[in-house]
PDB file of C-alpha atoms in Angstrom:
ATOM      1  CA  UNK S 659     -24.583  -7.183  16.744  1.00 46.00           C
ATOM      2  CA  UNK S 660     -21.572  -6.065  15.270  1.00 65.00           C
ATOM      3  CA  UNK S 661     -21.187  -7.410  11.323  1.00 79.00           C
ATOM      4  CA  UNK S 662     -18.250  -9.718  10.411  1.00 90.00           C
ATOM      5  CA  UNK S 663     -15.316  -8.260   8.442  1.00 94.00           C
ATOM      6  CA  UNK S 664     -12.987 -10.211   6.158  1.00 95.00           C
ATOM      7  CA  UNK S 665      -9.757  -9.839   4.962  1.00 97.00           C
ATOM      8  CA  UNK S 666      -8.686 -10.767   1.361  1.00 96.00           C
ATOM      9  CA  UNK S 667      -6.587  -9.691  -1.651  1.00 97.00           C
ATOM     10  CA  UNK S 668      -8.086  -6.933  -3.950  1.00 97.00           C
ATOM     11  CA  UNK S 669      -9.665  -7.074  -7.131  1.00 95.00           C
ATOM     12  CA  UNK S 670     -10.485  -4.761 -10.196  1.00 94.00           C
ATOM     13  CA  UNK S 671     -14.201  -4.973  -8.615  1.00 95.00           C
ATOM     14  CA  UNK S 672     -12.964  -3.509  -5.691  1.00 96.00           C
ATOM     15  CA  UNK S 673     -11.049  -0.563  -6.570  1.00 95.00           C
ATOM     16  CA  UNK S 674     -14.217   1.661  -6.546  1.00 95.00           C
ATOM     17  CA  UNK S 675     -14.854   1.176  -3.098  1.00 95.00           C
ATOM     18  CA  UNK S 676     -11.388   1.625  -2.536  1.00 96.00           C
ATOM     19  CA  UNK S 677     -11.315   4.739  -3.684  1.00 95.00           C
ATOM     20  CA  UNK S 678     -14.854   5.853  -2.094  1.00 94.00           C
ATOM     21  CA  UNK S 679     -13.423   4.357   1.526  1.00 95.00           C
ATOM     22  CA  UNK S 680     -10.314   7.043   0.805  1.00 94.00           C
ATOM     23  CA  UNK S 681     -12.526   9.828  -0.341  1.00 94.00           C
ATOM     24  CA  UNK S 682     -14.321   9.606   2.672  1.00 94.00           C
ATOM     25  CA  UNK S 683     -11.438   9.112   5.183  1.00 92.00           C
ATOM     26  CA  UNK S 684      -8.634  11.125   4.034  1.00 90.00           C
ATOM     27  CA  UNK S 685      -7.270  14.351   2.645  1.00 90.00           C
ATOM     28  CA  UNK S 686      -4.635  12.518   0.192  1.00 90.00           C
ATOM     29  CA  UNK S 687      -6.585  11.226  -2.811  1.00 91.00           C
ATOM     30  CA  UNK S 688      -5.667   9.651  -6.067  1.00 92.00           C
ATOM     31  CA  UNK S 689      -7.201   9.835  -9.986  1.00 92.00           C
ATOM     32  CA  UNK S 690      -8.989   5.863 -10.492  1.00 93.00           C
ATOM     33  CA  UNK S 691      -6.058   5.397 -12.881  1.00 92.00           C
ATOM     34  CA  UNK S 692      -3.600   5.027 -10.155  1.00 93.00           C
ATOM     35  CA  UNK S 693      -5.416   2.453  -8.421  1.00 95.00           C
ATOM     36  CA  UNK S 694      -5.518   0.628 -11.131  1.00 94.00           C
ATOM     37  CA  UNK S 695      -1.563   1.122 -12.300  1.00 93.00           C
ATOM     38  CA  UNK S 696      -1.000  -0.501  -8.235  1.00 95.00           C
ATOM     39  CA  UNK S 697      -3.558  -3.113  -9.251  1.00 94.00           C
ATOM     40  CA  UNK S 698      -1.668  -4.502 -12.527  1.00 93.00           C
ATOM     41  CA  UNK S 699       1.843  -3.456 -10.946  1.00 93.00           C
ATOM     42  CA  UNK S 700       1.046  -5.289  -7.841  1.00 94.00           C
ATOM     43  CA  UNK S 701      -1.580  -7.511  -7.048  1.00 94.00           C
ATOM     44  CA  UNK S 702      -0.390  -9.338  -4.613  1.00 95.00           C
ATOM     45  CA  UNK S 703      -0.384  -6.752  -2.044  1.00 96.00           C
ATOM     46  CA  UNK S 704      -3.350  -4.556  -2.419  1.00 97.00           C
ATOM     47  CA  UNK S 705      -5.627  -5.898   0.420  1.00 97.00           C
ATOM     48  CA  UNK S 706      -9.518  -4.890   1.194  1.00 97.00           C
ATOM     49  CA  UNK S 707     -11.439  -5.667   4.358  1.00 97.00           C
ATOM     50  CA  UNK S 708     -14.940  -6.407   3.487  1.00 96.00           C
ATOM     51  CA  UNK S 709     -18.574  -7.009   4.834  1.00 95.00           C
ATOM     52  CA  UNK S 710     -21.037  -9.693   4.749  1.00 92.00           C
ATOM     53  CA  UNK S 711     -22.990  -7.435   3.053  1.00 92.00           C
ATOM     54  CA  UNK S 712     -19.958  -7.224   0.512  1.00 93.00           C
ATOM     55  CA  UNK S 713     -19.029  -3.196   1.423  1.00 94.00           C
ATOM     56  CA  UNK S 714     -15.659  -2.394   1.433  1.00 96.00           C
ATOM     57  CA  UNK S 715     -14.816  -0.254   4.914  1.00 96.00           C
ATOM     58  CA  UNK S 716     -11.164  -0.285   4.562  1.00 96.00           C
ATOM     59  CA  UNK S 717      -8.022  -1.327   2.089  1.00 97.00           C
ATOM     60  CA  UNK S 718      -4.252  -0.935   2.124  1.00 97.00           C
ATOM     61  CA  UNK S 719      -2.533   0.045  -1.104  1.00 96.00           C
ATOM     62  CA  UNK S 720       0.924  -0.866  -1.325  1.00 96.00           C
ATOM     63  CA  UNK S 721       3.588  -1.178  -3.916  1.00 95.00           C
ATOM     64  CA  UNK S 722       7.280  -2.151  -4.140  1.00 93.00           C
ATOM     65  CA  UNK S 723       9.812   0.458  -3.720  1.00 83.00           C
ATOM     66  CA  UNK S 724      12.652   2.140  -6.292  1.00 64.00           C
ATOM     67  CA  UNK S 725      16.077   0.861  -4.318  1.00 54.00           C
ATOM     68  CA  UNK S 726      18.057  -0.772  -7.479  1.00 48.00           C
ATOM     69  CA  UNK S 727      21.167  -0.266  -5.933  1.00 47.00           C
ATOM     70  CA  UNK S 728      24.048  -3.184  -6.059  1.00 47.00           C
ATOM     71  CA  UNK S 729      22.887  -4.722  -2.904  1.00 58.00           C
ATOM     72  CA  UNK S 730      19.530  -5.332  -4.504  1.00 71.00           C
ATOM     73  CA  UNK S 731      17.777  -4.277  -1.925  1.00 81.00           C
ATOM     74  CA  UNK S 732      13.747  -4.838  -1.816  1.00 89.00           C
ATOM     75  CA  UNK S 733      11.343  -2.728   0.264  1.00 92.00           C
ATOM     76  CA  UNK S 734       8.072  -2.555  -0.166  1.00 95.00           C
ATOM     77  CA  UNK S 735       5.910   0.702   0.720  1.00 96.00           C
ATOM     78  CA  UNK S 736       2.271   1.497   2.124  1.00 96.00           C
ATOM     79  CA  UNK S 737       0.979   4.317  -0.308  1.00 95.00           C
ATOM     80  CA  UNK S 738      -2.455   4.840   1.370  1.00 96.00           C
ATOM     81  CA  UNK S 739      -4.373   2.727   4.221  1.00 96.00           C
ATOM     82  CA  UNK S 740      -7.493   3.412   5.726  1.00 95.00           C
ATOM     83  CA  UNK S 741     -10.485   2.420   7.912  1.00 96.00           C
ATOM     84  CA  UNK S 742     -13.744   3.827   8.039  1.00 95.00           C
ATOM     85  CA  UNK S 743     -14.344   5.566  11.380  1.00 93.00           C
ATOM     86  CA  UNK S 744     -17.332   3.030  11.578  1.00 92.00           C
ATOM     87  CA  UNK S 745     -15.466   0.245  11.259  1.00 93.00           C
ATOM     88  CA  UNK S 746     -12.460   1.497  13.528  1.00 91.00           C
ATOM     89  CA  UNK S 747     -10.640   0.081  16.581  1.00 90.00           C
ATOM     90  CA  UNK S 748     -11.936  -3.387  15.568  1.00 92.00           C
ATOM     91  CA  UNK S 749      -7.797  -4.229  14.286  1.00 94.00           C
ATOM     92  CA  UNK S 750      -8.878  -4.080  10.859  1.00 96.00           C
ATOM     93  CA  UNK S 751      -5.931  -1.827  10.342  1.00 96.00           C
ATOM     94  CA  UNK S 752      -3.603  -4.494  11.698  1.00 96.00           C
ATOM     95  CA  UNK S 753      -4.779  -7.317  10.009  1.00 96.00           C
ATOM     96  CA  UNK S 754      -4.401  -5.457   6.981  1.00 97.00           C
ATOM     97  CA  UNK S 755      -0.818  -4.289   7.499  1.00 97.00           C
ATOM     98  CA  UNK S 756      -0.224  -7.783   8.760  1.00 96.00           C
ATOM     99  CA  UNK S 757      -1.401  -9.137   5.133  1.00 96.00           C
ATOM    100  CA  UNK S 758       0.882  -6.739   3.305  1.00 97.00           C
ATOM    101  CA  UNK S 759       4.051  -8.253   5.929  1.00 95.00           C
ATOM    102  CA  UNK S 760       3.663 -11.495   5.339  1.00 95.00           C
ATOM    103  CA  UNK S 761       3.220 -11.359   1.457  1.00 95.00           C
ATOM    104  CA  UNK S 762       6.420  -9.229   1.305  1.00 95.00           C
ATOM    105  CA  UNK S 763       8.206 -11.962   3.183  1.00 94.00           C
ATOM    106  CA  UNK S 764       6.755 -15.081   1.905  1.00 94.00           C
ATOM    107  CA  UNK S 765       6.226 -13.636  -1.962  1.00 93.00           C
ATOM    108  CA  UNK S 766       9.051 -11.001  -2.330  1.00 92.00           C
ATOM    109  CA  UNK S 767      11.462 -11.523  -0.127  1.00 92.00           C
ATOM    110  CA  UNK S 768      11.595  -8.188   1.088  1.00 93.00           C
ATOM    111  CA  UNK S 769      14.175  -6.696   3.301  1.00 92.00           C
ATOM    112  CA  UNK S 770      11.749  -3.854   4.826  1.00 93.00           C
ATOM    113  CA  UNK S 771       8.551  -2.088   4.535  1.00 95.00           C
ATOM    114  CA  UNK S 772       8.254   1.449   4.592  1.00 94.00           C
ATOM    115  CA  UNK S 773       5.647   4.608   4.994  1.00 96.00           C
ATOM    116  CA  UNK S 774       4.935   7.508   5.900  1.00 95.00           C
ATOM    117  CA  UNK S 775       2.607   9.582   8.182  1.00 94.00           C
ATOM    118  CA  UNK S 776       2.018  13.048   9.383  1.00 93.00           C
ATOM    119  CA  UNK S 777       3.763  13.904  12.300  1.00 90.00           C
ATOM    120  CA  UNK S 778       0.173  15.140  14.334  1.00 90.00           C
ATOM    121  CA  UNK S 779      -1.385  11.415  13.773  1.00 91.00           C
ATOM    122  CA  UNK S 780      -0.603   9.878  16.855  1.00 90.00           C
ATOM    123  CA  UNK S 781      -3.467   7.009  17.078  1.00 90.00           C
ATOM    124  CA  UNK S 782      -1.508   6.023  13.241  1.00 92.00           C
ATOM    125  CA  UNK S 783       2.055   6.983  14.903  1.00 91.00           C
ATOM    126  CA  UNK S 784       0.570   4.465  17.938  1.00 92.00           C
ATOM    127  CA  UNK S 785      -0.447   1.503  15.329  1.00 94.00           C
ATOM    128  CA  UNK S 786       2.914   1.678  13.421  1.00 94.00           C
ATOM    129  CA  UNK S 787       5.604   1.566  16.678  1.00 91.00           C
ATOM    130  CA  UNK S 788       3.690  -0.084  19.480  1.00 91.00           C
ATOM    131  CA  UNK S 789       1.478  -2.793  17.654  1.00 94.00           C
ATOM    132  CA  UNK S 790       3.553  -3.398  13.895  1.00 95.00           C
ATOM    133  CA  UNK S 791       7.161  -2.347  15.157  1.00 92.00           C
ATOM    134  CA  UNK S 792       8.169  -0.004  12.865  1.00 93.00           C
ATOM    135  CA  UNK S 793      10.660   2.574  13.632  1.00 89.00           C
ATOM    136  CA  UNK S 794      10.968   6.578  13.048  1.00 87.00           C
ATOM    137  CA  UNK S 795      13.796   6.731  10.520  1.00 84.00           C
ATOM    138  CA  UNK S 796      13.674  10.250   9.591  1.00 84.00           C
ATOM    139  CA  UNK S 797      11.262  13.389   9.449  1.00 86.00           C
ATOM    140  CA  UNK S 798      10.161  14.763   5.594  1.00 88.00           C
ATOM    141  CA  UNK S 799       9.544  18.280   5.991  1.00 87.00           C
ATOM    142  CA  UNK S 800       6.486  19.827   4.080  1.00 90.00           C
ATOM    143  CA  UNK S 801       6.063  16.449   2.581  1.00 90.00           C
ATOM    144  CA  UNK S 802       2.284  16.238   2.650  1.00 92.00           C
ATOM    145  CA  UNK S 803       0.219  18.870   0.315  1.00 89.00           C
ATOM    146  CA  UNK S 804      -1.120  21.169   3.664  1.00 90.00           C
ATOM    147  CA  UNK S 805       2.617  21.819   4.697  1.00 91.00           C
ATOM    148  CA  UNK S 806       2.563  19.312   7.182  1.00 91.00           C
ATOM    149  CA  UNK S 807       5.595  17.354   7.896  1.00 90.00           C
ATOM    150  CA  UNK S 808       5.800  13.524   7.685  1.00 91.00           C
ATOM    151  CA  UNK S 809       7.933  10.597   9.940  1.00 90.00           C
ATOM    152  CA  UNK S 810       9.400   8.748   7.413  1.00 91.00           C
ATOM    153  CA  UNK S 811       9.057   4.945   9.532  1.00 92.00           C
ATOM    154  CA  UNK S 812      10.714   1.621   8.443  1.00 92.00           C
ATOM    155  CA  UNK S 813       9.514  -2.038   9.727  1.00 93.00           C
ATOM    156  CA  UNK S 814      13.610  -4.261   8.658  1.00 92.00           C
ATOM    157  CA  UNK S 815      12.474  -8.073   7.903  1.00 91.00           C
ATOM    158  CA  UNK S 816      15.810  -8.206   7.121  1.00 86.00           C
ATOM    159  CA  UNK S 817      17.186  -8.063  10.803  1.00 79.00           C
ATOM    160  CA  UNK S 818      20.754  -7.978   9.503  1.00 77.00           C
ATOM    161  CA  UNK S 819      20.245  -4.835   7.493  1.00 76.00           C
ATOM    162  CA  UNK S 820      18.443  -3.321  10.439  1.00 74.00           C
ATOM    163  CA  UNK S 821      21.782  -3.790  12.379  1.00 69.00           C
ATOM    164  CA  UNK S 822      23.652  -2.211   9.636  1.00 66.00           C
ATOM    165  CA  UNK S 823      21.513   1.104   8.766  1.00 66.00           C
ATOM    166  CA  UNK S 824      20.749   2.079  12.316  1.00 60.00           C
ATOM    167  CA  UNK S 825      23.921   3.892  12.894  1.00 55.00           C
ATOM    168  CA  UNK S 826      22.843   5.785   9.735  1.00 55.00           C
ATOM    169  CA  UNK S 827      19.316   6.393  11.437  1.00 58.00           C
ATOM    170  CA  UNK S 828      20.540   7.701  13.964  1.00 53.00           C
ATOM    171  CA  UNK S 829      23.507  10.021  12.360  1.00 51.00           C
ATOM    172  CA  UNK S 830      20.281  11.127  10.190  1.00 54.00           C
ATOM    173  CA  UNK S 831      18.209  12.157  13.541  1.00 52.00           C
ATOM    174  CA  UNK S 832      21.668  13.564  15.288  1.00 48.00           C
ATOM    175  CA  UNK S 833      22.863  16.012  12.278  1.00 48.00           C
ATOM    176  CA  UNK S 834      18.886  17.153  10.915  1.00 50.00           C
ATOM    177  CA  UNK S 835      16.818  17.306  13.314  1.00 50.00           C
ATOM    178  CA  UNK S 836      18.369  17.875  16.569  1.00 46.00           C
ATOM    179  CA  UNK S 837      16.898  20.582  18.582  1.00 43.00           C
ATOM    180  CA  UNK S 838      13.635  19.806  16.718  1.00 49.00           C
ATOM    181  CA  UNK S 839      10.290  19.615  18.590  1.00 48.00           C
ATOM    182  CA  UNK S 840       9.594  15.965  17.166  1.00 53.00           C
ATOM    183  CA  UNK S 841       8.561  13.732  20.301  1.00 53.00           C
ATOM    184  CA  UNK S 842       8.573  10.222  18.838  1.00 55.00           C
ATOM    185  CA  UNK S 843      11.936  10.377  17.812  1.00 57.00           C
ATOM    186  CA  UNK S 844      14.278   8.798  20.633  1.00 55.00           C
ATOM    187  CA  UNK S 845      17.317  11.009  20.232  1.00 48.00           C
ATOM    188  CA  UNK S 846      20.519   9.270  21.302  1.00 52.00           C
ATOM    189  CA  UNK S 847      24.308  10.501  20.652  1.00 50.00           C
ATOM    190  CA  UNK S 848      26.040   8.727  18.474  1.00 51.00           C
ATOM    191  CA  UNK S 849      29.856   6.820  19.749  1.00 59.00           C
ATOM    192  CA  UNK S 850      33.162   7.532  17.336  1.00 63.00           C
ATOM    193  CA  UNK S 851      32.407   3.887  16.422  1.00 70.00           C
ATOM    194  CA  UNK S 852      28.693   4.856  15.394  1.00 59.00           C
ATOM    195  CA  UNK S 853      29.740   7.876  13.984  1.00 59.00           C
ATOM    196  CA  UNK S 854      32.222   6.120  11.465  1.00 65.00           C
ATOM    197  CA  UNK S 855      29.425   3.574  10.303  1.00 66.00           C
ATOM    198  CA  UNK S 856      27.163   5.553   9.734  1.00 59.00           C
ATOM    199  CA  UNK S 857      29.055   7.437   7.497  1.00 63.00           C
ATOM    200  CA  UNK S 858      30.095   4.675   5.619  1.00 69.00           C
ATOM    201  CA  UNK S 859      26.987   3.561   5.372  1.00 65.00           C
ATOM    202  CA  UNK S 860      25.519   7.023   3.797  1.00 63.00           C
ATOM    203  CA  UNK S 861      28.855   7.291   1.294  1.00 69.00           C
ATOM    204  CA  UNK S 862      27.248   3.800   0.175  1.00 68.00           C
ATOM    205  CA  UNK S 863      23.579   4.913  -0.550  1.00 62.00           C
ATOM    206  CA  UNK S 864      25.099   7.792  -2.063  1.00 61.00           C
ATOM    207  CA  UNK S 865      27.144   6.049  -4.323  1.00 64.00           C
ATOM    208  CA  UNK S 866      24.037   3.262  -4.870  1.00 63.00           C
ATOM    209  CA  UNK S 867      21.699   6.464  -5.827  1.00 59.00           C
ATOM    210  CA  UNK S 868      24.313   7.584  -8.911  1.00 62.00           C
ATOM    211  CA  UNK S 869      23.947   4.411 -10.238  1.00 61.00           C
ATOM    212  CA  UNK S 870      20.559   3.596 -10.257  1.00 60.00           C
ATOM    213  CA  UNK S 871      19.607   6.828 -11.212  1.00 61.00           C
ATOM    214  CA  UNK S 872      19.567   5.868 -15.205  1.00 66.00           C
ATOM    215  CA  UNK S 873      17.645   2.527 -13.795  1.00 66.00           C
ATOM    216  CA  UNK S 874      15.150   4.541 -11.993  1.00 62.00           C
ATOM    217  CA  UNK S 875      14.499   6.729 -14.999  1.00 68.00           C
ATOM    218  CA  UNK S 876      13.547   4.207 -17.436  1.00 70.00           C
ATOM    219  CA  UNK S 877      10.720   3.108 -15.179  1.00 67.00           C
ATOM    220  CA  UNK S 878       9.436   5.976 -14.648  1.00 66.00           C
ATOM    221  CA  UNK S 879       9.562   6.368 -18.330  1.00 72.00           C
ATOM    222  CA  UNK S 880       8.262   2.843 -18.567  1.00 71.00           C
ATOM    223  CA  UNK S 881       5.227   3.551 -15.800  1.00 67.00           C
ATOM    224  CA  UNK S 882       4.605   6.614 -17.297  1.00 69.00           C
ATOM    225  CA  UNK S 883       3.572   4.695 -20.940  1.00 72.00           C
ATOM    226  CA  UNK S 884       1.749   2.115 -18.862  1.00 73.00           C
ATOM    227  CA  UNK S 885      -0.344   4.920 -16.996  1.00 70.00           C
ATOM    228  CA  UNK S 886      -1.280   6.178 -20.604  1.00 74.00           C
ATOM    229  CA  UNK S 887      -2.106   2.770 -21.585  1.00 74.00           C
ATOM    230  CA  UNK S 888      -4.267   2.325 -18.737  1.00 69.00           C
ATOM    231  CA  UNK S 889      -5.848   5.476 -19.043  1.00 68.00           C
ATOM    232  CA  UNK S 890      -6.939   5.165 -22.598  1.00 72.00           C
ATOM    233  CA  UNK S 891      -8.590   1.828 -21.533  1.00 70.00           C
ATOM    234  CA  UNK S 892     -10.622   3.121 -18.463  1.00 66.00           C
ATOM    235  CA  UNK S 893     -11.900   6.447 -20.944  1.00 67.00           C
ATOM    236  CA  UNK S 894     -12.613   3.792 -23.899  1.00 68.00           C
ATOM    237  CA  UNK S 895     -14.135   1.452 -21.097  1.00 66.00           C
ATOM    238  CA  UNK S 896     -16.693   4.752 -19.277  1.00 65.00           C
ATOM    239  CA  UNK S 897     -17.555   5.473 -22.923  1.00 68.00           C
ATOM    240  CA  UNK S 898     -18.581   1.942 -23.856  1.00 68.00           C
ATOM    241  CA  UNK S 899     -21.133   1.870 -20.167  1.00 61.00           C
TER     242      UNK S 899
END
């Protein structure tokens, strides 16, 4: 008889298991602290599935993104999901990712979600296009610590947007990484139209990046005290047990 599995929002109590479940299941591991810096940053969309028996056998960890350009653009992004390989092909995965969507939507008002995942995971690369509609929008070389490269993929909320930025994609795919062995990317050429847009469109996240870049560095210097914070709390906290 196979056990029933809830999903529900994360607590502090949970962020052990969380941890244990991605010790267990993947190569790309994180200090306790960091769980708890998502936890306090964003609770609202750190998700667990859970047993009767109360075990934690998977859990998505997600934040909101850096984008503080002038269109005030929100994204949120997946920083680590995963299932138990007990617990597997039972859609836990979905429901989870499915959580994160519509909190994004209802809570944030998000205009896209974003991840990313190693170009050799095709059951993940299957989840993310076919069931959750998310779309290839470039390839980060060496991005993961083994060499490996990653798909960068994007699921737009904000349909509009979508429109807007997939000239962009594309120009992206057609000038980096054409003649690349990357399958899942559907290669197709850009028209003079295309061509123009998307170049107007990446003279605008250019220009969005120089000014948000003072933005973006006092909250890292900002995240950076709170991580301290935190720290000296969990060390004062292990000493106390």
């Amino acid at each position: 008889i196979q056990e029933m599995v809830s999903i529900r929002r994360a607590t502090f109590k949970d962020l052990i298991g969380m941890q244990g479940c991605n010790l267990i299941c993947l190569p790309e591991n994180y200090q306790m602290t960091y769980y708890m810096y998502h936890m306090m940053s964003w609770p609202y969309i750190l998700y667990v599935a859970e047993t009767d028996a109360k075990k934690v056998v998977g859990y998505v960890l997600a934040k909101l993104g850096d984008d503080e350009g002038e269109k005030k653009e929100v994204n949120g992004h997946i920083t680590s999901i995963s299932v138990l390989r007990s617990h597997r092909k039972l859609g836990i995965a979905t429901k989870l990712m499915r959580s994160v969507d519509r909190t994004l939507v209802e809570t944030y008002k998000a205009d896209y979600l974003s991840l990313h995942v190693r170009v050799s995971n095709k059951a993940a690369l299957t989840l993310y296009k076919d069931t959750l509609e998310f779309k290839i929008t470039a390839v980060e070389k060496g991005y993961y610590a083994d060499g490996e490269d990653a798909y960068e993929m994007k699921k737009f909320y904000n349909k509009e947007m979508e429109e807007t930025q997939i000239g962009a994609i594309k120009g992206k795919i057609k000038s980096d990484f054409q003649g690349a062995i990357y399958p899942e990317i559907e290669y197709n050429p850009l028209s003079p139209e295309e061509e123009a847009k998307a170049a107007q469109v990446e003279e605008e996240k250019v220009d969005e990046k120089k000014e948000s870049k003072n933005k973006r560095k006092k909250r890292k210097k900002k995240n950076k005290q709170l991580l301290m914070i935190i720290n000296a709390s969990y060390k004062k906290e292990s000493k106390n047990k």
